[in-house]
Short mmCIF file of C-alpha atoms in Angstrom, two decimals:
data_model
loop_
_atom_site.label_atom_id
_atom_site.label_comp_id
_atom_site.label_asym_id
_atom_site.label_seq_id
_atom_site.Cartn_x
_atom_site.Cartn_y
_atom_site.Cartn_z
CA UNK A 15 -58.20 11.13 -6.07
CA UNK A 16 -54.75 9.22 -6.08
CA UNK A 17 -53.06 9.20 -2.89
CA UNK A 18 -50.04 10.72 -3.33
CA UNK A 19 -46.44 10.38 -0.91
CA UNK A 20 -45.02 12.95 -0.86
CA UNK A 21 -45.42 17.08 -0.45
CA UNK A 22 -46.95 19.82 -2.51
CA UNK A 23 -44.31 22.23 -3.01
CA UNK A 24 -45.97 25.52 -4.75
CA UNK A 25 -43.70 28.05 -6.48
CA UNK A 26 -44.01 30.39 -8.76
CA UNK A 27 -42.34 29.49 -11.74
CA UNK A 28 -42.05 31.98 -15.50
CA UNK A 29 -44.20 30.16 -17.93
CA UNK A 30 -41.07 29.61 -20.04
CA UNK A 31 -39.57 27.72 -17.60
CA UNK A 32 -42.38 25.62 -17.06
CA UNK A 33 -42.61 25.01 -20.99
CA UNK A 34 -38.93 23.96 -21.10
CA UNK A 35 -39.41 21.53 -18.40
CA UNK A 36 -42.44 20.59 -19.87
CA UNK A 37 -40.79 19.16 -23.78
CA UNK A 38 -37.60 18.34 -21.73
CA UNK A 39 -39.74 15.64 -19.30
CA UNK A 40 -41.85 14.24 -22.54
CA UNK A 41 -38.84 13.92 -23.94
CA UNK A 42 -37.78 12.13 -21.36
CA UNK A 43 -40.94 10.25 -21.12
CA UNK A 44 -41.84 11.48 -17.87
CA UNK A 45 -43.99 13.69 -16.58
CA UNK A 46 -43.67 17.25 -14.99
CA UNK A 47 -43.73 16.16 -11.73
CA UNK A 48 -41.13 13.76 -12.34
CA UNK A 49 -38.70 15.34 -13.95
CA UNK A 50 -39.15 17.93 -11.19
CA UNK A 51 -38.27 16.14 -8.75
CA UNK A 52 -35.30 14.19 -10.71
CA UNK A 53 -33.81 17.60 -10.66
CA UNK A 54 -34.40 18.52 -7.10
CA UNK A 55 -32.92 15.19 -6.43
CA UNK A 56 -29.75 15.77 -8.27
CA UNK A 57 -29.59 19.16 -7.17
CA UNK A 58 -29.82 18.09 -2.89
CA UNK A 59 -28.09 14.71 -3.14
CA UNK A 60 -25.85 14.89 -6.04
CA UNK A 61 -25.64 13.69 -9.84
CA UNK A 62 -26.89 10.02 -9.46
CA UNK A 63 -25.68 6.59 -12.10
CA UNK A 64 -26.71 6.09 -15.33
CA UNK A 65 -30.07 4.29 -15.80
CA UNK A 66 -29.55 0.98 -15.39
CA UNK A 67 -26.36 0.65 -13.82
CA UNK A 68 -25.43 -0.62 -10.54
CA UNK A 69 -23.23 0.66 -7.72
CA UNK A 70 -21.28 -2.33 -6.45
CA UNK A 71 -19.18 -0.24 -3.81
CA UNK A 72 -19.52 -0.50 0.21
CA UNK A 73 -21.67 2.68 1.41
CA UNK A 74 -18.12 3.78 3.37
CA UNK A 75 -15.66 2.71 0.52
CA UNK A 76 -13.27 5.40 0.04
CA UNK A 77 -13.45 6.99 -3.43
CA UNK A 78 -11.60 5.03 -6.49
CA UNK A 79 -9.09 8.42 -7.35
CA UNK A 80 -8.21 10.31 -4.45
CA UNK A 81 -6.44 13.90 -4.46
CA UNK A 82 -3.06 12.71 -2.38
CA UNK A 83 -2.32 9.72 -5.60
CA UNK A 84 0.50 10.02 -6.63
CA UNK A 85 1.36 10.99 -10.22
CA UNK A 86 1.52 9.43 -12.83
CA UNK A 87 -1.75 7.17 -10.88
CA UNK A 88 -1.16 4.05 -12.15
CA UNK A 89 -1.29 0.94 -10.43
CA UNK A 90 0.94 -1.39 -8.95
CA UNK A 91 1.05 -4.36 -11.54
CA UNK A 92 1.21 -1.95 -14.38
CA UNK A 93 4.93 -1.65 -16.25
CA UNK A 94 6.75 1.28 -14.90
CA UNK A 95 6.38 4.71 -16.67
CA UNK A 96 9.41 5.44 -19.29
CA UNK A 97 9.74 8.75 -20.55
CA UNK A 98 10.01 8.27 -24.71
CA UNK A 99 13.60 8.96 -26.19
CA UNK A 100 13.84 11.80 -28.81
CA UNK A 101 15.82 11.05 -32.06
CA UNK A 102 18.44 13.19 -33.72
CA UNK A 103 16.18 15.84 -35.18
CA UNK A 104 14.07 16.13 -31.39
CA UNK A 105 11.70 14.80 -32.31
CA UNK A 106 10.11 11.37 -30.28
CA UNK A 107 10.65 8.03 -31.78
#
């Protein structure tokens, strides 16, 4: 028997749900167990990065965008935001 590193969680799941999970797992080339583990991990820890992506941020780095950032959210070295001027007909030039 294979030595698994984990815990078996027993749950009663409707047959339709199990079949849709099995089909989804097959489409992603995963086993049913891997698909359930992925779903539980995302539910507990949040959605991760796409496969192949590398998270280069430090563990305690602040978010890149904050609700306190003034609008419009622009970098300091960008050109200043200038409202477009209207012509005589009221449309933007």
